[in-house]
PDB file of C-alpha atoms and ligand atoms in Angstrom:
ATOM      1  CA  MET Z   1     -74.777 -48.066  78.633  1.00 61.00           C
ATOM      2  CA  PRO Z   2     -78.266 -49.322  79.466  1.00 64.00           C
ATOM      3  CA  ALA Z   3     -80.829 -50.586  76.963  1.00 85.00           C
ATOM      4  CA  VAL Z   4     -83.332 -48.204  75.408  1.00 96.00           C
ATOM      5  CA  ARG Z   5     -86.974 -49.129  75.903  1.00 98.00           C
ATOM      6  CA  LEU Z   6     -89.662 -46.842  74.551  1.00 98.00           C
ATOM      7  CA  ALA Z   7     -93.006 -46.584  76.331  1.00 98.00           C
ATOM      8  CA  PRO Z   8     -95.439 -44.415  74.361  1.00 98.00           C
ATOM      9  CA  SER Z   9     -98.217 -43.094  76.605  1.00 98.00           C
ATOM     10  CA  ILE Z  10    -101.758 -43.355  75.258  1.00 98.00           C
ATOM     11  CA  LEU Z  11    -102.706 -40.340  77.380  1.00 98.00           C
ATOM     12  CA  SER Z  12    -101.834 -38.290  74.292  1.00 98.00           C
ATOM     13  CA  ALA Z  13    -103.305 -40.744  71.759  1.00 98.00           C
ATOM     14  CA  ASP Z  14    -106.441 -40.093  69.733  1.00 97.00           C
ATOM     15  CA  LEU Z  15    -108.869 -42.080  71.867  1.00 96.00           C
ATOM     16  CA  GLY Z  16    -111.294 -42.347  68.985  1.00 96.00           C
ATOM     17  CA  ARG Z  17    -108.613 -44.259  67.100  1.00 97.00           C
ATOM     18  CA  LEU Z  18    -106.832 -45.925  69.986  1.00 98.00           C
ATOM     19  CA  ALA Z  19    -106.282 -49.230  68.194  1.00 98.00           C
ATOM     20  CA  ASP Z  20    -104.704 -47.453  65.208  1.00 98.00           C
ATOM     21  CA  ASP Z  21    -102.441 -45.372  67.426  1.00 98.00           C
ATOM     22  CA  ILE Z  22    -101.245 -48.450  69.338  1.00 98.00           C
ATOM     23  CA  THR Z  23    -100.597 -50.300  66.069  1.00 98.00           C
ATOM     24  CA  ARG Z  24     -98.565 -47.365  64.774  1.00 98.00           C
ATOM     25  CA  ALA Z  25     -96.569 -47.179  67.993  1.00 98.00           C
ATOM     26  CA  GLU Z  26     -95.828 -50.883  67.720  1.00 98.00           C
ATOM     27  CA  ALA Z  27     -94.678 -50.401  64.128  1.00 98.00           C
ATOM     28  CA  GLY Z  28     -92.399 -47.579  65.283  1.00 98.00           C
ATOM     29  CA  GLY Z  29     -90.581 -49.865  67.699  1.00 97.00           C
ATOM     30  CA  ALA Z  30     -92.422 -49.327  70.984  1.00 98.00           C
ATOM     31  CA  ASP Z  31     -91.344 -51.801  73.655  1.00 98.00           C
ATOM     32  CA  VAL Z  32     -94.323 -51.391  75.974  1.00 98.00           C
ATOM     33  CA  ILE Z  33     -97.569 -49.402  75.901  1.00 98.00           C
ATOM     34  CA  HIS Z  34     -97.822 -46.969  78.828  1.00 98.00           C
ATOM     35  CA  VAL Z  35    -101.312 -46.488  80.282  1.00 98.00           C
ATOM     36  CA  ASP Z  36    -101.773 -43.620  82.758  1.00 98.00           C
ATOM     37  CA  VAL Z  37    -104.496 -44.308  85.295  1.00 98.00           C
ATOM     38  CA  MET Z  38    -105.580 -41.177  87.196  1.00 98.00           C
ATOM     39  CA  ASP Z  39    -108.373 -40.994  89.766  1.00 98.00           C
ATOM     40  CA  GLY Z  40    -108.988 -37.270  90.211  1.00 98.00           C
ATOM     41  CA  ARG Z  41    -107.752 -37.573  93.823  1.00 98.00           C
ATOM     42  CA  TYR Z  42    -104.052 -38.448  93.815  1.00 98.00           C
ATOM     43  CA  VAL Z  43    -103.787 -36.171  90.796  1.00 98.00           C
ATOM     44  CA  PRO Z  44    -106.371 -33.669  89.553  1.00 97.00           C
ATOM     45  CA  ASN Z  45    -107.005 -35.434  86.265  1.00 97.00           C
ATOM     46  CA  LEU Z  46    -109.255 -38.448  85.578  1.00 98.00           C
ATOM     47  CA  THR Z  47    -108.444 -41.014  82.913  1.00 98.00           C
ATOM     48  CA  PHE Z  48    -108.646 -44.764  82.336  1.00 97.00           C
ATOM     49  CA  GLY Z  49    -109.532 -47.989  84.107  1.00 97.00           C
ATOM     50  CA  ALA Z  50    -109.516 -51.730  83.469  1.00 98.00           C
ATOM     51  CA  GLY Z  51    -111.657 -51.390  80.335  1.00 98.00           C
ATOM     52  CA  VAL Z  52    -109.048 -49.354  78.504  1.00 98.00           C
ATOM     53  CA  ILE Z  53    -106.230 -51.627  79.709  1.00 98.00           C
ATOM     54  CA  ALA Z  54    -108.146 -54.611  78.309  1.00 98.00           C
ATOM     55  CA  ALA Z  55    -108.793 -52.775  75.033  1.00 98.00           C
ATOM     56  CA  ALA Z  56    -105.087 -51.950  74.657  1.00 98.00           C
ATOM     57  CA  HIS Z  57    -104.158 -55.536  75.506  1.00 98.00           C
ATOM     58  CA  ARG Z  58    -106.492 -56.848  72.794  1.00 98.00           C
ATOM     59  CA  VAL Z  59    -104.826 -54.887  70.000  1.00 97.00           C
ATOM     60  CA  THR Z  60    -101.153 -55.525  70.785  1.00 98.00           C
ATOM     61  CA  SER Z  61     -98.867 -58.255  72.021  1.00 97.00           C
ATOM     62  CA  LEU Z  62     -96.626 -55.629  73.674  1.00 98.00           C
ATOM     63  CA  PRO Z  63     -96.583 -55.530  77.477  1.00 98.00           C
ATOM     64  CA  ILE Z  64     -99.064 -53.067  78.976  1.00 98.00           C
ATOM     65  CA  ASP Z  65     -97.177 -50.769  81.368  1.00 99.00           C
ATOM     66  CA  VAL Z  66     -99.749 -49.384  83.791  1.00 99.00           C
ATOM     67  CA  HIS Z  67     -98.878 -46.284  85.828  1.00 99.00           C
ATOM     68  CA  LEU Z  68    -101.357 -45.749  88.649  1.00 98.00           C
ATOM     69  CA  MET Z  69    -101.712 -42.187  89.890  1.00 98.00           C
ATOM     70  CA  VAL Z  70    -104.460 -43.143  92.298  1.00 98.00           C
ATOM     71  CA  VAL Z  71    -104.987 -43.402  96.033  1.00 98.00           C
ATOM     72  CA  GLU Z  72    -105.158 -46.977  97.356  1.00 98.00           C
ATOM     73  CA  PRO Z  73    -103.712 -48.522  94.202  1.00 98.00           C
ATOM     74  CA  GLU Z  74    -104.014 -51.976  95.783  1.00 98.00           C
ATOM     75  CA  ARG Z  75    -107.725 -51.916  94.953  1.00 98.00           C
ATOM     76  CA  TYR Z  76    -106.755 -52.339  91.296  1.00 98.00           C
ATOM     77  CA  LEU Z  77    -104.215 -55.165  91.580  1.00 98.00           C
ATOM     78  CA  GLU Z  78    -106.619 -57.923  90.620  1.00 98.00           C
ATOM     79  CA  PRO Z  79    -108.758 -56.045  88.102  1.00 98.00           C
ATOM     80  CA  PHE Z  80    -105.732 -54.751  86.210  1.00 99.00           C
ATOM     81  CA  ALA Z  81    -103.961 -58.113  86.234  1.00 99.00           C
ATOM     82  CA  GLY Z  82    -107.174 -59.604  84.869  1.00 98.00           C
ATOM     83  CA  ALA Z  83    -107.330 -56.939  82.165  1.00 98.00           C
ATOM     84  CA  GLY Z  84    -103.850 -57.880  80.929  1.00 98.00           C
ATOM     85  CA  ALA Z  85    -101.476 -55.452  82.671  1.00 99.00           C
ATOM     86  CA  SER Z  86     -97.851 -56.633  82.584  1.00 98.00           C
ATOM     87  CA  ILE Z  87     -96.364 -53.880  84.756  1.00 99.00           C
ATOM     88  CA  PHE Z  88     -98.120 -52.427  87.813  1.00 99.00           C
ATOM     89  CA  THR Z  89     -96.474 -49.181  88.973  1.00 99.00           C
ATOM     90  CA  PHE Z  90     -97.885 -47.131  91.839  1.00 99.00           C
ATOM     91  CA  HIS Z  91     -96.821 -44.205  94.001  1.00 98.00           C
ATOM     92  CA  PRO Z  92     -95.612 -45.296  97.450  1.00 98.00           C
ATOM     93  CA  ASN Z  93     -97.134 -42.255  99.147  1.00 98.00           C
ATOM     94  CA  ALA Z  94    -100.587 -43.197  97.802  1.00 98.00           C
ATOM     95  CA  THR Z  95    -100.897 -46.177 100.107  1.00 98.00           C
ATOM     96  CA  ARG Z  96     -99.635 -47.686 103.391  1.00 97.00           C
ATOM     97  CA  HIS Z  97     -98.335 -51.214 102.914  1.00 98.00           C
ATOM     98  CA  VAL Z  98     -96.100 -50.730  99.924  1.00 98.00           C
ATOM     99  CA  GLN Z  99     -94.091 -53.936 100.249  1.00 98.00           C
ATOM    100  CA  ARG Z 100     -97.213 -56.064 100.531  1.00 98.00           C
ATOM    101  CA  HIS Z 101     -98.602 -54.605  97.310  1.00 98.00           C
ATOM    102  CA  LEU Z 102     -95.338 -55.140  95.427  1.00 98.00           C
ATOM    103  CA  VAL Z 103     -95.412 -58.793  96.432  1.00 98.00           C
ATOM    104  CA  ALA Z 104     -99.067 -59.042  95.419  1.00 99.00           C
ATOM    105  CA  ALA Z 105     -98.355 -57.570  91.982  1.00 99.00           C
ATOM    106  CA  ARG Z 106     -95.713 -60.228  91.364  1.00 98.00           C
ATOM    107  CA  GLU Z 107     -97.958 -62.998  92.662  1.00 98.00           C
ATOM    108  CA  LEU Z 108    -100.512 -61.911  90.078  1.00 99.00           C
ATOM    109  CA  GLY Z 109     -97.890 -62.303  87.340  1.00 98.00           C
ATOM    110  CA  MET Z 110     -97.071 -58.613  86.867  1.00 99.00           C
ATOM    111  CA  ARG Z 111     -93.794 -56.761  87.232  1.00 98.00           C
ATOM    112  CA  ALA Z 112     -93.897 -54.569  90.342  1.00 99.00           C
ATOM    113  CA  GLY Z 113     -93.051 -50.869  89.991  1.00 99.00           C
ATOM    114  CA  LEU Z 114     -92.859 -47.792  92.206  1.00 99.00           C
ATOM    115  CA  ALA Z 115     -93.122 -44.210  90.972  1.00 99.00           C
ATOM    116  CA  LEU Z 116     -91.521 -41.185  92.620  1.00 99.00           C
ATOM    117  CA  ASN Z 117     -92.644 -37.588  92.175  1.00 98.00           C
ATOM    118  CA  PRO Z 118     -89.999 -34.889  91.674  1.00 98.00           C
ATOM    119  CA  ALA Z 119     -90.027 -34.012  95.398  1.00 98.00           C
ATOM    120  CA  ASP Z 120     -89.931 -37.638  96.608  1.00 98.00           C
ATOM    121  CA  PRO Z 121     -86.539 -38.868  97.842  1.00 98.00           C
ATOM    122  CA  LEU Z 122     -84.990 -42.064  96.479  1.00 98.00           C
ATOM    123  CA  THR Z 123     -84.946 -43.376 100.051  1.00 97.00           C
ATOM    124  CA  LEU Z 124     -88.695 -44.070  99.656  1.00 97.00           C
ATOM    125  CA  VAL Z 125     -87.797 -47.158  97.620  1.00 98.00           C
ATOM    126  CA  ALA Z 126     -84.475 -48.129  99.234  1.00 97.00           C
ATOM    127  CA  GLU Z 127     -85.910 -50.717 101.618  1.00 98.00           C
ATOM    128  CA  VAL Z 128     -87.916 -52.619  99.010  1.00 98.00           C
ATOM    129  CA  LEU Z 129     -85.448 -53.098  96.162  1.00 98.00           C
ATOM    130  CA  HIS Z 130     -85.707 -56.885  96.497  1.00 98.00           C
ATOM    131  CA  ASP Z 131     -89.402 -56.665  95.747  1.00 98.00           C
ATOM    132  CA  LEU Z 132     -89.075 -54.153  92.925  1.00 98.00           C
ATOM    133  CA  ASP Z 133     -88.847 -54.706  89.153  1.00 98.00           C
ATOM    134  CA  LEU Z 134     -89.135 -51.103  87.985  1.00 98.00           C
ATOM    135  CA  LEU Z 135     -88.470 -47.636  89.382  1.00 98.00           C
ATOM    136  CA  LEU Z 136     -90.310 -44.820  87.620  1.00 99.00           C
ATOM    137  CA  LEU Z 137     -88.961 -41.321  88.152  1.00 99.00           C
ATOM    138  CA  MET Z 138     -91.453 -38.590  87.369  1.00 99.00           C
ATOM    139  CA  THR Z 139     -89.609 -35.848  85.529  1.00 98.00           C
ATOM    140  CA  VAL Z 140     -92.671 -33.573  85.807  1.00 98.00           C
ATOM    141  CA  ASN Z 141     -95.345 -33.430  88.488  1.00 98.00           C
ATOM    142  CA  PRO Z 142     -97.881 -36.089  87.521  1.00 98.00           C
ATOM    143  CA  GLY Z 143    -101.345 -35.409  86.182  1.00 98.00           C
ATOM    144  CA  PHE Z 144    -101.048 -34.090  82.661  1.00 98.00           C
ATOM    145  CA  GLY Z 145     -99.229 -34.690  79.416  1.00 98.00           C
ATOM    146  CA  GLY Z 146     -97.271 -32.027  77.608  1.00 98.00           C
ATOM    147  CA  GLN Z 147     -95.414 -30.525  80.579  1.00 98.00           C
ATOM    148  CA  ARG Z 148     -91.763 -29.497  80.569  1.00 98.00           C
ATOM    149  CA  TYR Z 149     -88.999 -31.794  81.835  1.00 98.00           C
ATOM    150  CA  ILE Z 150     -87.672 -30.579  85.210  1.00 98.00           C
ATOM    151  CA  PRO Z 151     -83.895 -30.104  84.705  1.00 98.00           C
ATOM    152  CA  ALA Z 152     -82.963 -31.258  88.225  1.00 98.00           C
ATOM    153  CA  SER Z 153     -84.328 -34.683  87.253  1.00 98.00           C
ATOM    154  CA  THR Z 154     -81.133 -35.546  85.413  1.00 98.00           C
ATOM    155  CA  ASP Z 155     -79.067 -35.632  88.582  1.00 98.00           C
ATOM    156  CA  LYS Z 156     -81.748 -37.703  90.312  1.00 98.00           C
ATOM    157  CA  ILE Z 157     -81.645 -40.212  87.447  1.00 98.00           C
ATOM    158  CA  ARG Z 158     -77.879 -40.493  87.952  1.00 98.00           C
ATOM    159  CA  ARG Z 159     -78.316 -41.174  91.662  1.00 98.00           C
ATOM    160  CA  ALA Z 160     -81.093 -43.672  90.984  1.00 98.00           C
ATOM    161  CA  ARG Z 161     -78.845 -45.455  88.475  1.00 98.00           C
ATOM    162  CA  ALA Z 162     -76.136 -45.790  91.117  1.00 98.00           C
ATOM    163  CA  LEU Z 163     -78.658 -47.112  93.644  1.00 98.00           C
ATOM    164  CA  LEU Z 164     -80.015 -49.702  91.209  1.00 98.00           C
ATOM    165  CA  ASP Z 165     -76.570 -50.722  89.944  1.00 97.00           C
ATOM    166  CA  GLY Z 166     -75.581 -51.305  93.554  1.00 96.00           C
ATOM    167  CA  HIS Z 167     -78.445 -53.774  93.686  1.00 96.00           C
ATOM    168  CA  GLY Z 168     -77.357 -55.723  90.616  1.00 95.00           C
ATOM    169  CA  GLY Z 169     -78.805 -53.570  87.826  1.00 93.00           C
ATOM    170  CA  ARG Z 170     -81.857 -55.803  87.333  1.00 97.00           C
ATOM    171  CA  ILE Z 171     -84.479 -53.137  88.052  1.00 98.00           C
ATOM    172  CA  TRP Z 172     -85.701 -51.041  85.114  1.00 98.00           C
ATOM    173  CA  LEU Z 173     -85.275 -47.268  85.471  1.00 98.00           C
ATOM    174  CA  GLU Z 174     -88.133 -45.508  83.719  1.00 98.00           C
ATOM    175  CA  VAL Z 175     -88.522 -41.759  83.261  1.00 98.00           C
ATOM    176  CA  ASP Z 176     -91.861 -40.085  82.647  1.00 99.00           C
ATOM    177  CA  GLY Z 177     -92.776 -36.527  81.750  1.00 98.00           C
ATOM    178  CA  GLY Z 178     -91.454 -34.051  79.224  1.00 98.00           C
ATOM    179  CA  ILE Z 179     -89.406 -36.656  77.370  1.00 98.00           C
ATOM    180  CA  THR Z 180     -88.818 -35.223  73.897  1.00 98.00           C
ATOM    181  CA  LEU Z 181     -86.124 -35.100  71.231  1.00 98.00           C
ATOM    182  CA  GLU Z 182     -84.553 -32.326  73.311  1.00 98.00           C
ATOM    183  CA  THR Z 183     -84.492 -34.146  76.661  1.00 98.00           C
ATOM    184  CA  ILE Z 184     -84.287 -37.905  76.034  1.00 98.00           C
ATOM    185  CA  ALA Z 185     -80.530 -38.056  75.453  1.00 97.00           C
ATOM    186  CA  GLN Z 186     -79.633 -36.458  78.775  1.00 97.00           C
ATOM    187  CA  ALA Z 187     -81.970 -38.840  80.619  1.00 98.00           C
ATOM    188  CA  TRP Z 188     -80.403 -41.789  78.806  1.00 97.00           C
ATOM    189  CA  GLN Z 189     -76.861 -40.630  79.454  1.00 96.00           C
ATOM    190  CA  ALA Z 190     -77.741 -40.250  83.123  1.00 97.00           C
ATOM    191  CA  GLY Z 191     -78.794 -43.900  83.214  1.00 97.00           C
ATOM    192  CA  ALA Z 192     -82.509 -44.224  82.427  1.00 97.00           C
ATOM    193  CA  ASP Z 193     -83.381 -47.262  80.299  1.00 97.00           C
ATOM    194  CA  THR Z 194     -87.134 -46.926  79.778  1.00 98.00           C
ATOM    195  CA  PHE Z 195     -88.672 -43.751  78.373  1.00 98.00           C
ATOM    196  CA  VAL Z 196     -92.302 -42.733  78.553  1.00 99.00           C
ATOM    197  CA  ALA Z 197     -93.308 -40.285  75.854  1.00 98.00           C
ATOM    198  CA  GLY Z 198     -96.845 -39.075  75.267  1.00 98.00           C
ATOM    199  CA  SER Z 199     -97.043 -35.785  73.398  1.00 98.00           C
ATOM    200  CA  ALA Z 200     -93.653 -36.330  71.719  1.00 98.00           C
ATOM    201  CA  VAL Z 201     -95.150 -39.427  70.047  1.00 98.00           C
ATOM    202  CA  PHE Z 202     -98.918 -39.031  69.702  1.00 98.00           C
ATOM    203  CA  GLY Z 203     -98.848 -35.237  69.498  1.00 98.00           C
ATOM    204  CA  THR Z 204     -97.058 -35.557  66.165  1.00 97.00           C
ATOM    205  CA  PRO Z 205     -98.596 -36.472  62.805  1.00 96.00           C
ATOM    206  CA  ASP Z 206     -96.442 -39.598  62.536  1.00 97.00           C
ATOM    207  CA  PRO Z 207     -95.938 -41.586  65.766  1.00 98.00           C
ATOM    208  CA  GLU Z 208     -93.774 -44.208  64.028  1.00 98.00           C
ATOM    209  CA  THR Z 209     -91.222 -41.678  62.833  1.00 98.00           C
ATOM    210  CA  ALA Z 210     -91.330 -39.898  66.202  1.00 98.00           C
ATOM    211  CA  LEU Z 211     -90.474 -43.104  68.064  1.00 98.00           C
ATOM    212  CA  ARG Z 212     -87.598 -43.912  65.715  1.00 98.00           C
ATOM    213  CA  ALA Z 213     -86.213 -40.396  66.151  1.00 98.00           C
ATOM    214  CA  LEU Z 214     -86.410 -40.664  69.945  1.00 98.00           C
ATOM    215  CA  ARG Z 215     -84.510 -43.958  69.868  1.00 97.00           C
ATOM    216  CA  ARG Z 216     -81.831 -42.494  67.598  1.00 97.00           C
ATOM    217  CA  ARG Z 217     -81.293 -39.599  70.029  1.00 96.00           C
ATOM    218  CA  CYS Z 218     -80.076 -42.061  72.650  1.00 94.00           C
ATOM    219  CA  ALA Z 219     -77.209 -43.081  70.381  1.00 81.00           C
ATOM    220  CA  VAL Z 220     -75.697 -39.605  70.227  1.00 69.00           C
ATOM    221  CA  ASP Z 221     -73.648 -37.725  72.807  1.00 58.00           C
ATOM    222  CA  VAL Z 222     -75.217 -34.772  74.558  1.00 54.00           C
TER     223      VAL Z 222
HETATM  224  C1  LIG O   1     -98.117 -37.624  83.394  1.00 85.94           C
HETATM  225  C2  LIG O   1     -98.082 -39.051  82.934  1.00 85.94           C
HETATM  226  C3  LIG O   1     -97.273 -39.246  81.736  1.00 85.94           C
HETATM  227  C4  LIG O   1     -97.705 -38.477  80.511  1.00 85.94           C
HETATM  228  C5  LIG O   1     -96.436 -37.987  79.868  1.00 85.94           C
HETATM  229  O1  LIG O   1     -98.578 -37.537  84.687  1.00 85.94           O
HETATM  230  O2  LIG O   1     -97.606 -39.926  83.934  1.00 85.94           O
HETATM  231  O3  LIG O   1     -97.108 -40.632  81.414  1.00 85.94           O
HETATM  232  O4  LIG O   1     -98.427 -39.234  79.572  1.00 85.94           O
HETATM  233  O5  LIG O   1     -96.752 -37.087  78.885  1.00 85.94           O
HETATM  234  P1  LIG O   1     -95.645 -36.248  78.105  1.00 85.94           P
HETATM  235  O6  LIG O   1     -94.710 -37.249  77.495  1.00 85.94           O
HETATM  236  O7  LIG O   1     -96.438 -35.481  77.107  1.00 85.94           O
HETATM  237  O8  LIG O   1     -94.965 -35.385  79.127  1.00 85.94           O
HETATM  238 ZN1  LIG O   2     -97.129 -42.093  83.238  1.00 85.94          ZN
END
């Protein structure tokens, strides 16, 4: 069975107390801090930029896992690397020269990730596995926190696991959207190893306890 990495998303944090929320997530066993960058074009919502990435980086030693839901994500390679991003994940249908940007992310010292929407086929990443460190499967349509996990995602996770195992199993398989105490175990059993959770962590009064409970769910059978 794969490792369990927890990636709390600050999209659902209390932005007035961002440092506190990140510290609590770290205390609860977070492995990375997930930062959702939205531009109001690729997705309807508008969120953070390099300033917030730098602020998160200042308050934790955990890797900053940046998920870009923006058109032309390549414009942010250098600014986000400079702000302290460790993982740079973008949507392949938001740009043209996907392979070039994966290489550039690595050259800047980041792990290179691609994100697929629920309707995107796995074949969108099949030709660039050599250049990939992380595959993010959206288990909701991107743009907002607090949506419901799409049940068909579980089978897609299984197929993605097989694809990545066929390539040596080095690439992280991250799931994002609607991950809760009710859904995390099936995603884990299907082969995901990295779990983004926003509302299931920061939408609760106690993010530390919420993270521990999510991790425990991966140890039980579904
Ligand atoms: C949604 C974002 C997610 C979001 C998940 O487009 O990519 O990372 O924060 O939120 P929850 O866990 O509440 O579904
Ligand atoms: Zn995300």
